[in-house]
Every structure is written in structure tokens, then in C-alpha cells.
Amino acid sequence: MQTREIFEEHFNSQLEMYFDQPLGLYTHTKTGGPADVVAFPTSKEQVQALVQIANDNQVPVTVIGNASNLIIRDGGIRGLVIILTKMTDVKVSQNEITACAGAAIIEVTKVAQGASLTGLEFAAGIPGSVGGAIFMNAGAYGGEIKEVATGADVLTAQGEFKHLDAEELDFGYRHSSVQDNDDIVLSATFTLQPGDPVAIQAQMDDLNARRAAKQPLELPSCGSVFKRPTGYFAGKLIHDAGLQGFQIGGAQVSTKHAGFIVNVGGATATNYMDVIRHVQETVLDKFGVVLETEVRILGENPRI
């Protein structure tokens, strides 16, 4: 039985689902090849059902959130791609916020401000989802998710529900245990502190103004491309290497912030990968520093 037939038979019209769908429709870079099956579950039970059917039929599973810090190669992704952006509930209980994996972390910061809870201000401009923020231990302006995340509900690769506390999430720099175990984040809980909503909003506004002034938010991009090397800043190394404005196809090292690669028009994922490779080789040659990618890279190279 073909992959399409497997999922059509089990879900029929019960679930939003597409076949041979270009993933560039969903990525922030506006690039990415097709997926065999793309599904948009609205509950954790639907996620579990999708994973169990995929496991029973040896269909590989890939999970995507807001696709903001992500490059999907032009050959696309085989098997099932689960996109969690329909799972967006956010709830407040005293000083805790529990948010489903598909909720935008920016929206969670707004909920926190509205509830007079402080601690998430640093994330006010991070364009990713809650699931992605947990997966990557997202951070900005001196703050990291690990400072406020106290637990997550996940679905294991075997299709079982499980709760992970902060220690089990094992947060590190742009890392969590979710990356190692192939768990799917379903929701996360953030423990915050009471604060002044006016002061919270002022800090969020300040950080967003700083972000808008320094980052190329007006163009499609995959966010910050490289991890911060110990003792250095990736953007400064790239700038000092004279690479701002370097371009292959429609992918360009941003002239506004060297740590970003933007789609100036018609870029492909292959263009992005070629620019990344050139930047890494040039910085290594000039400064002896290895730049590791922070952006998540998935999928197959295009078939020749």
C-alpha cells in the first residue's frame, strides 16, 4: 500500500492532510521540496494516531512547528510530516502558563504580559513555536527557555504519552533531550513570577525595537543560522570576513545582520546550503573558527 493510501484509509476527511505538498508553503525561508504526506493534527490523540499508523507501516515521521529556524532541502521529506500549528491552546493558572506545542512563543509572551507574569520577555520576538522553543532551548537577549520551562508533555517515538520535568529535558545551548530521543513535544509549562504589566510590556517593546533595528525582519529567512562559537560572535566573524552581501541564487548573507541569510527573491534551499557552506569555509580559512549551524536542516537533496 502506498503512503498516501495508508493515511487516506485511516483518516479520510477527519484530519487536514495534503499529499506531495511543497514545504516551502510553510517555511519562513519560503523554500523546501515536497512531503509525501503533510498532516495538521488538532489534538494530542490525533498526533498519537498518526505516529502509531506510521510506525505500523514503517513510514518515517518528521515533526515541524512554525518552521522558523529550519531549512528543508529541495528534495523534500519522505514519509509523514506532522505540522503542529493547529494546536495552539494557552492556559494560565496562577504563575504557570501551559501552552500547546503549536502556539507561537510570541503569543505566549503576550498572554504572560496580560496575566502580569514576568520571565518570558526575552522571547517576545522569537518567531518559533512552543514546541520548537523547547526542542531548541530557544534564547535571545540573554534569556533562554530553560530558565522558565518547568516541564513538557511529549509523545515518544513509540507512540506513548510521557511527562518530562525540567531535569529530564536536559537543556543546553540550543539543545534539549527531545532532540536526542525523537520525542514530540505536545505542550510545555512555564513557571513565571508576578510582575508589573506596564514594565513587562515596556521591556518587550524595547527588545522588539532592538530586534527590528538590527535584524532583517522584512525578508524571508531562517533566523539565526549559526551557533555562537565559544569566545566569538558568529555575525561579527562573518562580517569581518567580508561576507555581508555574499549571494548565491536568491540566498544572501544579510547586509543588515551577518548572522542571517535572507531570501532576496527566488532562493532555493540548495542556494541556502551553498551559502552556508561558503560562509563556514571562509570563516574557518580566515579565523580558524568552526561555525556550527543552529538552524535545523531536514530532508533530501534534489534528485538529479
Coordinates of N, CA and C in Angstrom, one line a residue, residues 45 75 79 92 118 165 173 214 253 264 269 295:
E45 N -4.3 13.3 20.7 CA -4.8 12.0 20.3 C -4.6 11.8 18.8
G75 N 14.8 18.4 -2.2 CA 14.3 17.1 -2.5 C 13.1 16.8 -1.6
G79 N 7.8 10.3 3.6 CA 7.0 9.8 4.7 C 6.0 10.9 5.1
V92 N -3.6 29.8 31.6 CA -2.9 30.4 32.7 C -3.5 29.9 34.0
T118 N 6.1 37.8 34.7 CA 7.4 38.2 34.1 C 8.3 37.0 34.0
D165 N 10.1 16.4 33.2 CA 10.3 17.6 34.0 C 11.6 18.3 33.5
Y173 N 22.9 24.6 25.5 CA 22.9 25.6 24.5 C 22.3 25.1 23.2
K214 N 18.1 45.8 14.1 CA 19.3 45.1 13.8 C 19.1 43.9 12.9
V253 N 23.8 36.6 2.3 CA 24.1 36.9 3.7 C 23.6 38.3 3.9
V264 N 16.3 36.9 -1.0 CA 16.0 38.2 -1.7 C 15.2 38.0 -2.9
A269 N 16.4 26.0 -1.4 CA 17.1 25.5 -0.2 C 18.6 25.2 -0.6
V295 N 20.5 26.5 12.8 CA 19.3 26.2 12.1 C 19.2 24.7 11.9

